Coordinates of C-alpha atoms in Angstrom, one line a residue:
X277 CA -13.5 -100.0 -16.0
X278 CA -9.7 -99.7 -16.3
X279 CA -7.6 -98.1 -13.6
X280 CA -5.2 -95.4 -14.1
X281 CA -1.5 -96.6 -13.3
X282 CA -0.1 -95.7 -9.9
X283 CA 2.3 -92.9 -9.7
X284 CA 5.6 -94.7 -8.5
X285 CA 7.0 -91.8 -6.6
X286 CA 3.9 -92.0 -4.3
X287 CA 4.2 -95.8 -3.7
X288 CA 5.9 -96.7 -0.3
X289 CA 9.2 -98.5 -0.3
X290 CA 9.4 -102.3 0.3
X291 CA 11.7 -101.5 3.2
X292 CA 8.8 -99.4 4.7
X293 CA 10.8 -96.2 4.6
X294 CA 9.0 -93.6 2.3
X295 CA 10.3 -90.1 1.5
X296 CA 8.3 -89.0 4.6
X297 CA 10.2 -91.3 6.8
X298 CA 11.8 -89.2 9.7
X299 CA 15.3 -91.0 9.7
X300 CA 15.9 -90.3 6.1
X301 CA 14.8 -86.8 6.5
X302 CA 17.6 -86.4 9.3
X303 CA 20.3 -88.0 7.2
X304 CA 19.7 -85.6 4.5
X305 CA 19.8 -82.7 7.1
X306 CA 23.0 -83.7 8.4
X307 CA 24.7 -84.3 5.0
X308 CA 23.3 -80.8 4.0
X309 CA 25.1 -79.4 7.0
X310 CA 28.6 -80.9 6.5
X311 CA 30.9 -78.9 4.5
X312 CA 32.4 -80.5 1.5
X313 CA 36.0 -82.1 1.9
X314 CA 38.7 -79.5 1.0
X315 CA 42.2 -80.2 -0.2
X316 CA 43.8 -79.3 3.0
X317 CA 42.1 -81.9 4.7
X318 CA 43.1 -84.3 2.2
X319 CA 46.7 -83.3 2.9
X320 CA 46.5 -83.7 6.5
X321 CA 44.8 -87.1 5.9
X322 CA 47.7 -88.4 3.8
X323 CA 50.3 -87.0 6.4
X324 CA 48.6 -89.0 9.3
X325 CA 48.5 -92.1 7.1
X326 CA 52.2 -91.7 6.3
X327 CA 53.1 -91.2 9.9
X328 CA 51.2 -94.4 10.9
X329 CA 53.2 -96.2 8.2
X330 CA 56.4 -95.0 9.4
X331 CA 55.9 -96.1 12.8
X332 CA 54.5 -99.3 11.8
X333 CA 57.7 -100.1 9.7
X334 CA 60.0 -98.9 12.3
X335 CA 58.3 -101.2 14.6
X336 CA 58.7 -104.1 12.2
X337 CA 62.4 -103.0 11.7
X338 CA 63.0 -103.2 15.5
X339 CA 61.0 -106.2 16.5
X340 CA 61.9 -108.4 13.4
X341 CA 64.8 -107.4 11.3
X342 CA 67.3 -106.1 13.9
X343 CA 65.9 -107.7 16.9
X344 CA 68.6 -110.2 17.6
X345 CA 71.3 -107.4 17.1
X346 CA 69.9 -105.3 19.7
X347 CA 69.2 -108.1 22.0
X348 CA 72.7 -109.2 21.7
X349 CA 74.0 -105.7 22.6
X350 CA 71.7 -105.4 25.6
X351 CA 73.1 -108.9 26.7
X352 CA 76.7 -107.9 26.2
X353 CA 76.1 -104.6 28.3
X354 CA 75.1 -106.6 31.3
X355 CA 77.4 -109.7 30.7
X356 CA 81.1 -110.4 32.0
X357 CA 83.2 -112.9 30.7
X358 CA 86.9 -114.0 31.4
X359 CA 89.2 -116.9 31.4
X360 CA 89.8 -118.5 34.9
X361 CA 93.3 -119.5 35.8
X362 CA 94.2 -123.0 36.8
X363 CA 96.4 -123.8 39.7
X364 CA 100.0 -124.1 38.2
X365 CA 101.8 -127.4 39.1
X366 CA 104.3 -127.0 41.9
X367 CA 108.0 -127.3 41.2
X368 CA 109.8 -129.6 43.9
X369 CA 113.6 -130.0 44.3
X370 CA 115.1 -133.7 44.7
X371 CA 114.3 -133.7 48.5
X372 CA 110.7 -132.7 47.9
X373 CA 111.3 -129.0 49.0
X374 CA 109.0 -126.5 47.4
X375 CA 110.8 -124.3 44.8
X376 CA 107.9 -122.8 43.1
X377 CA 104.3 -123.0 44.0
X378 CA 101.0 -121.1 43.3
X379 CA 99.0 -119.2 45.9
X380 CA 95.7 -117.9 46.3
X381 CA 95.3 -114.3 45.2
X382 CA 92.4 -112.2 44.0
X383 CA 92.1 -110.2 40.6
X384 CA 90.4 -107.0 41.0
X385 CA 88.6 -105.7 38.1
X386 CA 86.1 -102.8 37.2
X387 CA 83.1 -102.2 35.0
X388 CA 83.6 -98.5 34.0
X389 CA 80.0 -98.2 33.0
X390 CA 78.9 -98.6 36.6
X391 CA 81.6 -96.4 38.3
X392 CA 79.8 -93.2 39.7
X393 CA 83.0 -91.4 41.0
X394 CA 85.9 -92.4 39.4
X395 CA 88.3 -89.7 41.1
X396 CA 87.1 -90.8 44.6
X397 CA 87.2 -94.5 43.8
X398 CA 90.9 -94.1 42.3
X399 CA 92.1 -92.4 45.6
X400 CA 90.5 -95.3 47.8
X401 CA 92.0 -97.9 45.5
X402 CA 95.6 -96.2 45.5
X403 CA 95.4 -96.0 49.6
X404 CA 95.2 -100.0 49.7
X405 CA 96.8 -101.4 46.7
X406 CA 99.5 -98.7 46.2
X407 CA 100.4 -96.9 42.9
X408 CA 99.2 -93.7 41.6
X409 CA 95.6 -92.6 41.9
X410 CA 95.8 -91.0 38.5
X411 CA 96.6 -94.5 36.8
X412 CA 93.4 -96.0 38.7
X413 CA 91.2 -93.1 37.6
X414 CA 92.3 -93.5 33.9
X415 CA 91.2 -97.3 34.1
X416 CA 88.0 -96.5 35.7
X417 CA 87.3 -93.9 33.2
X418 CA 87.8 -96.2 30.1
X419 CA 85.1 -95.6 27.6
X420 CA 83.3 -98.4 25.5
X421 CA 84.1 -101.3 27.9
X422 CA 82.5 -103.1 30.6
X423 CA 85.8 -104.9 31.7
X424 CA 89.3 -103.5 32.9
X425 CA 92.0 -105.0 35.2
X426 CA 92.5 -102.9 38.3
X427 CA 95.1 -105.2 40.0
X428 CA 96.0 -108.6 38.9
X429 CA 96.7 -111.4 41.4
X430 CA 96.5 -108.9 44.5
X431 CA 97.1 -110.3 48.0
X432 CA 93.9 -111.7 49.4
X433 CA 94.2 -109.5 52.6
X434 CA 94.5 -106.5 50.4
X435 CA 91.5 -107.3 48.2
X436 CA 89.3 -107.9 51.2
X437 CA 89.9 -104.5 52.3
X438 CA 88.9 -103.3 48.8
X439 CA 85.7 -105.3 49.1
X440 CA 84.9 -103.7 52.5
X441 CA 84.7 -100.4 50.6
X442 CA 81.9 -101.4 48.4
X443 CA 82.9 -99.4 45.4
X444 CA 80.6 -99.0 42.5
X445 CA 81.6 -101.0 39.5
X446 CA 84.5 -102.9 41.4
X447 CA 84.5 -106.8 41.3
X448 CA 86.8 -109.7 42.2
X449 CA 87.9 -113.0 40.8
X450 CA 89.5 -115.9 42.9
X451 CA 92.9 -116.3 41.4
X452 CA 96.5 -117.7 41.9
X453 CA 99.8 -116.0 42.0
X454 CA 103.3 -117.7 41.5
X455 CA 105.6 -117.6 44.5
X456 CA 109.3 -118.6 44.8
X457 CA 109.9 -119.4 48.6
X458 CA 113.8 -119.3 48.1
X459 CA 114.0 -115.9 46.2
X460 CA 117.1 -115.9 43.9
X461 CA 118.4 -119.1 45.1
X462 CA 118.0 -121.5 42.1
X463 CA 115.8 -118.9 40.3
X464 CA 117.9 -119.1 37.0
X465 CA 117.0 -122.8 36.8
X466 CA 113.5 -122.6 37.9
X467 CA 112.8 -119.6 36.0
X468 CA 109.5 -117.4 36.6
X469 CA 106.2 -116.6 35.2
X470 CA 104.3 -113.5 33.7
X471 CA 101.0 -112.1 35.1
X472 CA 99.1 -114.6 32.8
X473 CA 100.8 -117.6 34.4
X474 CA 102.9 -118.5 31.5
X475 CA 106.4 -119.6 31.8
X476 CA 109.0 -117.1 30.6
X477 CA 112.3 -118.5 31.6
X478 CA 114.1 -121.5 33.0
X479 CA 112.1 -124.8 33.7
X480 CA 109.1 -122.6 34.2
X481 CA 109.2 -122.1 30.3
X482 CA 110.8 -125.4 29.7
X483 CA 107.9 -127.3 31.1
X484 CA 105.1 -124.7 30.7
X485 CA 102.9 -127.2 29.0
X486 CA 102.6 -129.6 31.7
X487 CA 102.8 -127.1 34.6
X488 CA 100.2 -124.5 33.3
X489 CA 97.1 -126.8 33.2
X490 CA 94.1 -125.6 31.1
X491 CA 92.4 -122.3 31.7
X492 CA 88.6 -122.3 32.3
X493 CA 85.9 -120.0 31.1
X494 CA 83.3 -117.9 32.9
X495 CA 80.4 -116.0 31.2
X496 CA 77.7 -114.6 33.5
X497 CA 75.1 -111.7 33.5
X498 CA 75.0 -109.0 36.1
X499 CA 72.0 -107.0 37.1
X500 CA 71.5 -103.2 37.5
X501 CA 73.5 -102.9 40.6
X502 CA 76.3 -105.2 39.3
X503 CA 75.2 -108.3 41.1
X504 CA 75.1 -111.7 39.5
X505 CA 71.7 -112.6 38.2
X506 CA 70.4 -115.8 39.7
X507 CA 70.7 -118.4 37.0
X508 CA 72.4 -115.9 34.8
X509 CA 75.6 -118.0 34.3
X510 CA 75.7 -118.7 30.5
X511 CA 78.9 -120.8 30.6
X512 CA 81.4 -121.8 33.3
X513 CA 84.1 -124.4 32.1
X514 CA 86.2 -125.5 35.0
X515 CA 90.1 -124.9 35.0
X516 CA 92.2 -128.0 35.0
X517 CA 95.0 -127.7 37.3
X518 CA 98.8 -128.1 36.1
X519 CA 101.0 -131.2 36.8
X520 CA 103.7 -131.0 39.6
X521 CA 107.2 -131.8 38.7
X522 CA 110.4 -133.0 40.7
X523 CA 113.7 -131.6 39.6
X524 CA 117.4 -132.8 40.1
X525 CA 118.0 -129.4 41.9
X526 CA 119.4 -129.7 45.5
X527 CA 118.4 -126.2 47.0
X528 CA 120.8 -126.8 49.8
X529 CA 123.7 -127.5 47.6
X530 CA 122.5 -124.7 45.1
X531 CA 122.6 -122.1 48.1
X532 CA 126.2 -123.2 48.9
X533 CA 127.3 -123.3 45.2
X534 CA 125.9 -119.6 44.7
X535 CA 127.4 -118.3 47.8
X536 CA 130.7 -119.8 46.9
X537 CA 130.7 -118.4 43.7
X538 CA 129.7 -115.0 44.7
X539 CA 132.5 -114.9 47.2
X540 CA 135.3 -116.4 44.9
X541 CA 134.4 -114.1 42.0
X542 CA 134.7 -111.2 44.4
X543 CA 138.1 -112.5 45.4
X544 CA 139.4 -112.5 41.9
X545 CA 137.9 -109.0 41.5
X546 CA 135.4 -109.6 38.7
X547 CA 131.7 -109.7 38.8
X548 CA 130.8 -112.6 36.2
X549 CA 131.1 -116.2 36.9
X550 CA 129.3 -119.7 36.6
X551 CA 129.3 -122.8 38.6
X552 CA 127.6 -126.3 37.7
X553 CA 127.5 -129.5 39.6
X554 CA 126.4 -132.9 37.8
X555 CA 126.2 -136.4 38.8
X556 CA 128.2 -138.2 36.1
X557 CA 126.4 -141.4 36.5
X558 CA 122.8 -140.2 36.1
X559 CA 123.3 -136.7 34.3
X560 CA 121.2 -135.2 37.2
X561 CA 122.3 -131.5 37.7
X562 CA 122.4 -130.8 41.4
X563 CA 123.3 -127.0 41.1
X564 CA 123.7 -124.4 38.3
X565 CA 124.2 -120.8 38.5
X566 CA 125.8 -117.6 36.8
X567 CA 126.4 -114.2 38.1
X568 CA 124.6 -112.0 38.4
X569 CA 121.7 -113.7 40.1
X570 CA 118.1 -112.7 39.7
X571 CA 115.0 -112.6 42.1
X572 CA 111.8 -114.0 40.5
X573 CA 109.8 -112.3 43.1
X574 CA 111.3 -108.8 42.1
X575 CA 112.0 -109.0 38.5
X576 CA 112.1 -105.1 38.3
X577 CA 115.4 -105.2 40.3
X578 CA 116.9 -107.9 38.6
X579 CA 119.8 -107.1 35.9
X580 CA 119.3 -107.7 32.2
X581 CA 120.7 -111.2 31.4
X582 CA 120.5 -112.4 34.9
X583 CA 117.8 -114.8 33.9
X584 CA 119.9 -117.5 32.2
X585 CA 122.6 -119.9 33.6
X586 CA 125.4 -118.9 31.2
X587 CA 127.3 -122.2 32.0
X588 CA 124.5 -123.8 29.9
X589 CA 123.7 -121.1 27.3
X590 CA 126.9 -119.4 26.5
X591 CA 129.9 -121.0 24.5
X592 CA 133.3 -120.0 25.2
X593 CA 136.9 -120.8 24.3
X594 CA 137.7 -123.4 27.2
X595 CA 141.4 -122.9 27.1
X596 CA 143.5 -125.5 29.2
X597 CA 140.5 -127.5 30.6
X598 CA 140.4 -128.8 27.0
X599 CA 143.8 -130.2 27.2
X600 CA 142.2 -133.3 28.9
X601 CA 140.4 -133.9 25.7
X602 CA 143.7 -133.7 23.7
X603 CA 145.4 -135.9 26.3
X604 CA 142.6 -138.6 26.1
X605 CA 142.9 -138.5 22.2
X606 CA 146.8 -139.0 22.8
X607 CA 146.3 -142.0 25.2
X608 CA 143.7 -143.7 22.9
X609 CA 145.9 -143.3 19.9
X610 CA 148.7 -145.1 22.1
X611 CA 151.2 -142.7 20.6
X612 CA 152.1 -141.9 24.2
X613 CA 151.6 -143.1 27.8
X614 CA 151.5 -140.8 30.9
X615 CA 155.3 -141.2 31.5
X616 CA 156.4 -141.0 27.8
X617 CA 158.8 -138.1 27.5
X618 CA 159.5 -135.6 24.7
X619 CA 161.4 -132.4 24.4
X620 CA 159.4 -129.2 24.7
X621 CA 161.1 -126.1 23.4
X622 CA 160.0 -122.7 24.9
X623 CA 158.2 -121.8 21.7
X624 CA 157.2 -123.4 18.4
X625 CA 156.0 -121.9 15.2
X626 CA 153.5 -122.8 12.3
X627 CA 152.0 -120.9 9.5
X628 CA 153.7 -117.8 10.6
X629 CA 152.5 -117.9 14.3
X630 CA 154.3 -118.7 17.5
X631 CA 153.0 -120.9 20.3
X632 CA 154.5 -120.5 23.9
X633 CA 153.4 -121.3 27.2
X634 CA 151.6 -118.8 29.6
X635 CA 154.6 -118.4 31.5
X636 CA 158.3 -117.9 30.2
X637 CA 160.6 -121.0 30.4
X638 CA 163.7 -122.7 28.9
X639 CA 163.2 -125.6 26.6
X640 CA 162.6 -128.8 28.8
X641 CA 161.9 -132.5 28.5
X642 CA 158.5 -133.3 29.9
X643 CA 156.3 -136.6 30.1
X644 CA 152.8 -136.4 29.1
X645 CA 151.8 -136.2 32.8
X646 CA 154.1 -133.2 33.3
X647 CA 152.7 -131.6 30.3
X648 CA 149.4 -131.7 31.8
X649 CA 150.8 -130.6 35.2
X650 CA 152.4 -127.6 33.9
X651 CA 149.6 -127.0 31.5
X652 CA 152.1 -126.5 28.8
X653 CA 150.7 -125.2 25.5
X654 CA 153.8 -126.2 23.6
X655 CA 154.0 -129.6 25.0
X656 CA 150.4 -130.6 24.5
X657 CA 150.6 -129.2 20.9
X658 CA 153.8 -131.2 20.0
X659 CA 152.2 -134.4 21.7
X660 CA 149.0 -134.1 19.9
X661 CA 150.8 -133.4 16.4
X662 CA 152.8 -136.6 17.4
X663 CA 149.8 -138.8 17.7
X664 CA 147.9 -136.9 14.8
X665 CA 145.5 -134.6 14.5
X666 CA 142.8 -136.7 12.9
X667 CA 142.6 -138.4 16.7
X668 CA 141.8 -135.2 18.2
X669 CA 139.2 -134.4 15.5
X670 CA 137.7 -137.8 16.2
X671 CA 137.5 -137.3 19.9
X672 CA 135.8 -133.9 19.5
X673 CA 133.2 -135.5 17.6
X674 CA 133.0 -138.8 19.5
X675 CA 132.6 -137.1 22.8
X676 CA 130.1 -134.5 21.3
X677 CA 132.0 -131.6 22.3
X678 CA 130.5 -129.0 20.1
X679 CA 127.0 -130.5 19.9
X680 CA 124.2 -129.6 22.2
X681 CA 123.8 -132.0 25.2
X682 CA 120.0 -132.0 25.0
X683 CA 119.6 -130.7 28.6
X684 CA 116.0 -129.8 29.4
X685 CA 116.8 -126.1 29.8
X686 CA 115.8 -123.4 27.1
X687 CA 118.3 -121.7 25.0
X688 CA 121.2 -124.2 25.5
X689 CA 124.4 -123.2 23.5
X690 CA 126.2 -125.6 21.2
X691 CA 129.7 -124.9 20.1
X692 CA 131.9 -124.7 17.0
X693 CA 134.9 -126.0 15.4
X694 CA 136.4 -125.8 11.8
X695 CA 135.7 -128.8 9.6
X696 CA 139.0 -131.1 9.8
X697 CA 139.6 -130.3 5.9
X698 CA 140.3 -126.6 6.9
X699 CA 142.8 -127.4 9.8
X700 CA 146.3 -126.3 9.1
X701 CA 149.1 -127.2 11.6
X702 CA 148.5 -123.9 13.6
X703 CA 144.7 -124.8 13.8
X704 CA 145.7 -128.2 15.3
X705 CA 148.0 -126.6 17.7
X706 CA 145.5 -124.1 19.0
X707 CA 142.5 -126.6 19.2
X708 CA 144.8 -129.0 21.2
X709 CA 145.1 -126.3 24.2
X710 CA 141.6 -124.9 24.0
X711 CA 141.6 -122.2 21.4
X712 CA 140.0 -121.9 18.0
X713 CA 137.1 -124.2 19.5
X714 CA 134.1 -123.0 21.5
X715 CA 132.1 -125.2 23.8
X716 CA 129.9 -124.6 26.9
X717 CA 130.8 -125.2 30.4
X718 CA 128.2 -127.9 30.4
X719 CA 129.7 -129.8 27.7
X720 CA 133.1 -129.8 29.5
X721 CA 131.4 -130.9 32.5
X722 CA 129.7 -134.0 30.5
X723 CA 133.2 -134.7 29.2
X724 CA 134.8 -134.9 32.5
X725 CA 131.8 -136.9 33.7
X726 CA 132.4 -139.4 31.0
X727 CA 136.0 -139.7 32.1
X728 CA 134.7 -140.5 35.7
X729 CA 132.2 -142.7 34.6
X730 CA 134.3 -145.3 32.8
X731 CA 133.3 -143.9 29.2
X732 CA 129.7 -143.8 29.6
X733 CA 128.3 -140.2 28.6
X734 CA 125.0 -139.3 30.1
X735 CA 122.4 -136.6 29.2
X736 CA 122.5 -133.7 31.6
X737 CA 119.2 -132.8 32.7
X738 CA 116.8 -131.4 35.6
X739 CA 113.6 -133.3 35.5
X740 CA 113.3 -136.5 37.5
X741 CA 109.6 -137.2 37.9
X742 CA 106.1 -136.2 38.0
X743 CA 105.0 -137.0 41.6
X744 CA 101.2 -137.1 41.0
X745 CA 101.3 -139.8 38.4
X746 CA 104.6 -141.5 39.6
X747 CA 106.0 -141.1 36.0
X748 CA 109.8 -141.2 36.2
X749 CA 111.8 -139.5 33.5
X750 CA 114.3 -141.6 31.4
X751 CA 117.3 -140.0 29.7
X752 CA 119.5 -141.5 27.2
X753 CA 123.2 -142.6 27.7
X754 CA 126.0 -143.6 25.3
X755 CA 129.3 -145.6 25.7
X756 CA 131.8 -143.4 23.7
X757 CA 135.0 -145.3 24.8
X758 CA 135.9 -148.7 26.0
X759 CA 139.4 -147.9 26.4
X760 CA 139.7 -148.5 30.0
X761 CA 143.4 -148.2 30.1
X762 CA 143.3 -144.7 28.7
X763 CA 140.5 -143.7 31.0
X764 CA 142.5 -144.8 34.1
X765 CA 145.5 -143.0 32.9
X766 CA 143.9 -139.8 32.2
X767 CA 142.4 -139.9 35.7
X768 CA 145.7 -140.8 37.1
X769 CA 147.1 -137.6 35.2
X770 CA 144.3 -135.4 36.5
X771 CA 144.9 -136.3 40.0
X772 CA 148.6 -135.3 39.3
X773 CA 147.4 -131.8 38.3
X774 CA 145.7 -131.4 41.7
X775 CA 148.7 -133.0 43.8
X776 CA 151.6 -131.6 41.8
X777 CA 150.6 -129.2 39.2
X778 CA 148.3 -126.2 38.8
X779 CA 145.3 -127.3 40.7
X780 CA 146.8 -128.0 44.0
X781 CA 144.1 -125.6 45.9
X782 CA 141.2 -127.7 44.6
X783 CA 142.6 -130.8 46.6
X784 CA 140.6 -132.0 49.7
X785 CA 142.4 -134.1 52.3
X786 CA 141.6 -137.7 52.4
X787 CA 140.2 -137.7 48.9
X788 CA 141.5 -138.1 45.4
X789 CA 140.3 -134.8 43.5
X790 CA 141.1 -135.0 40.0
X791 CA 140.9 -132.0 37.5
X792 CA 142.3 -129.3 35.3
X793 CA 142.7 -125.7 35.5
X794 CA 142.3 -123.1 32.9
X795 CA 143.4 -119.6 32.2
X796 CA 141.8 -119.0 28.8
X797 CA 142.7 -116.0 26.7
X798 CA 139.5 -114.0 25.5
X799 CA 138.9 -113.1 21.7
X800 CA 139.0 -109.5 20.9
X801 CA 136.3 -107.8 18.6
X802 CA 139.2 -106.1 17.0
X803 CA 140.8 -109.5 16.1
X804 CA 143.4 -111.5 18.3
X805 CA 143.1 -111.8 21.8
X806 CA 142.8 -109.4 24.7
X807 CA 145.9 -108.6 26.7
X808 CA 146.1 -109.6 30.5
X809 CA 142.4 -110.6 30.4
X810 CA 141.3 -113.9 30.9
X811 CA 138.3 -116.6 31.6
X812 CA 139.4 -118.7 34.4
X813 CA 138.1 -122.3 35.1
X814 CA 138.6 -125.5 36.8
X815 CA 136.8 -128.8 36.2
X816 CA 137.2 -131.8 38.3
X817 CA 135.5 -134.7 40.5
X818 CA 136.3 -136.8 43.1
X819 CA 137.8 -140.4 42.0
X820 CA 137.6 -143.6 43.8
X821 CA 134.7 -142.5 46.1
X822 CA 131.0 -143.2 46.6
X823 CA 130.1 -140.1 44.5
X824 CA 130.6 -139.0 40.8
X825 CA 129.7 -135.4 41.1
X826 CA 131.5 -133.3 38.6
X827 CA 132.0 -129.5 39.2
X828 CA 133.0 -126.8 36.9
X829 CA 133.6 -123.1 38.4
X830 CA 134.6 -120.3 36.1
X831 CA 135.4 -116.7 36.4
X832 CA 135.0 -114.3 33.5
X833 CA 137.1 -111.2 32.5
X834 CA 139.6 -111.3 35.0
X835 CA 142.8 -109.3 34.9
X836 CA 145.9 -111.3 35.6
X837 CA 146.5 -115.0 36.0
X838 CA 144.7 -116.3 38.9
X839 CA 142.6 -119.6 39.8
X840 CA 139.1 -120.7 40.6
X841 CA 140.4 -123.8 42.4
X842 CA 139.5 -122.5 45.8
X843 CA 136.0 -122.0 44.9
X844 CA 135.8 -125.6 43.6
X845 CA 137.3 -126.7 46.7
X846 CA 134.7 -124.9 49.1
X847 CA 131.9 -126.2 46.8
X848 CA 133.0 -130.1 46.9
X849 CA 134.0 -129.8 50.6
X850 CA 130.5 -129.0 51.4
X851 CA 129.4 -131.6 49.2
X852 CA 131.4 -134.2 51.0
X853 CA 129.8 -133.3 54.2
X854 CA 126.3 -133.0 52.9
X855 CA 126.2 -136.3 50.8
X856 CA 128.7 -138.2 53.3
X857 CA 130.8 -139.0 50.4
X858 CA 133.4 -141.7 51.2
X859 CA 136.4 -143.3 49.5
X860 CA 136.7 -146.7 48.1
X861 CA 139.2 -147.5 50.9
X862 CA 136.7 -146.2 53.6
X863 CA 134.2 -148.5 52.1

């Protein structure tokens, strides 16, 4: 018999969970109990999802995109970096005496971020370091920086006192400071340095590249309290110290020269002057200075312009010391000898100008020697015209009288003279007695040195050697004349100037002092020359002796006809004793 089909709804499921299963009935009951999802709930769910997304993307931005930038900023906030100063080379005089040296110092700096009480710390710093507390407070309160200098190159003792205070945010760097043991003596030659240890003037500037050395670099990290983090030095490059130099200056003679110049200039009632002493055989400059002097240890009190040796840097019209150049040109031309005579009227004229001597006189017959003895403008003009002005032009060029000497000193002056094709008779006259041409005292010293050194012209210089390496400096020299007769005659004539002429106060008993005086007119800014105001000068040497030192002494803007021969005498008398200079006869 056929069966009726089973009702599917009444059949149990394969999983064994029928409609009457308690679990299924519970789920249905829970579903029936929950309210349906409203639109407000949907909004909250979307907002929550958006907030989660924002935090997620911000996290990605900070940890991935700008992570390096923020890490660098964090490192910068705890990192300090600065150049470390090398010890600058020492400058010695020719006898090994220290002229400039670097001594231990301490540079004090601050991290304003770490300063907790700027006003109180400023008061404490001012009490030890000096200065105004307000200035320190401004530094300690500097915004947006982690490094400011409080005091550069402070005394070690003062810095140690600051250390004892243990001020927040104050740190210290071992440093050096330039000192000049002899103060103003020789300072214009030696020069001085700024706070960064860079040469500013003089030989400090001239030889800065070898004196300064190579700076180092320090970069390190500091912790929360400002102390160095162990192992936190990122980079440390050691500084390389500078090279020592020995120069030709003799600080003992330099002191003598400076004192003699100061006293002598005061005696002729002015406050400007220059002096220079050079060895004509080597070119080594033993002493050089110009008034006013400067003190490199106290530049704030030094006068403007005091940092240069004007005998090297400032050209001037030399006046009668230049007559020796004309006399040499005349002797080399063979137109006249020392005893050759000629009539010299009281005045001569050329191109509507009159030439006369510095003192009134009647016409007279003079030998070339007497022309130099009396320092006659008329006589030297006529003698030079008789020889021919081309000889004078040739001497100016051959003796390099308007060219820089090449001395190792910054700012050397040159000189000037009209091209020969522009000379008229009056120009030739004027140049023959030292007007219408400009030179430096150093150039005149080199010329007189050439006369003393048998026609060999040297290069004036200061550098002798580099003691650490043993390197000895070499300087060129040149034979500019081989006319031994003319050189001998000129030395004889310059000796007569001292024994019988205008230079008698320069003489030193027992020695053959040779030289020439000068009372040079000063060009006026309004044209022509100033009235009764002169630049005085004397340049000379001791002939036939164990020394070939040449000395120039000048005094500027002097009222009236005076001399600097006594200053020369004081300097060279001291040099005779200091160097035990002997005459050829004594030898």
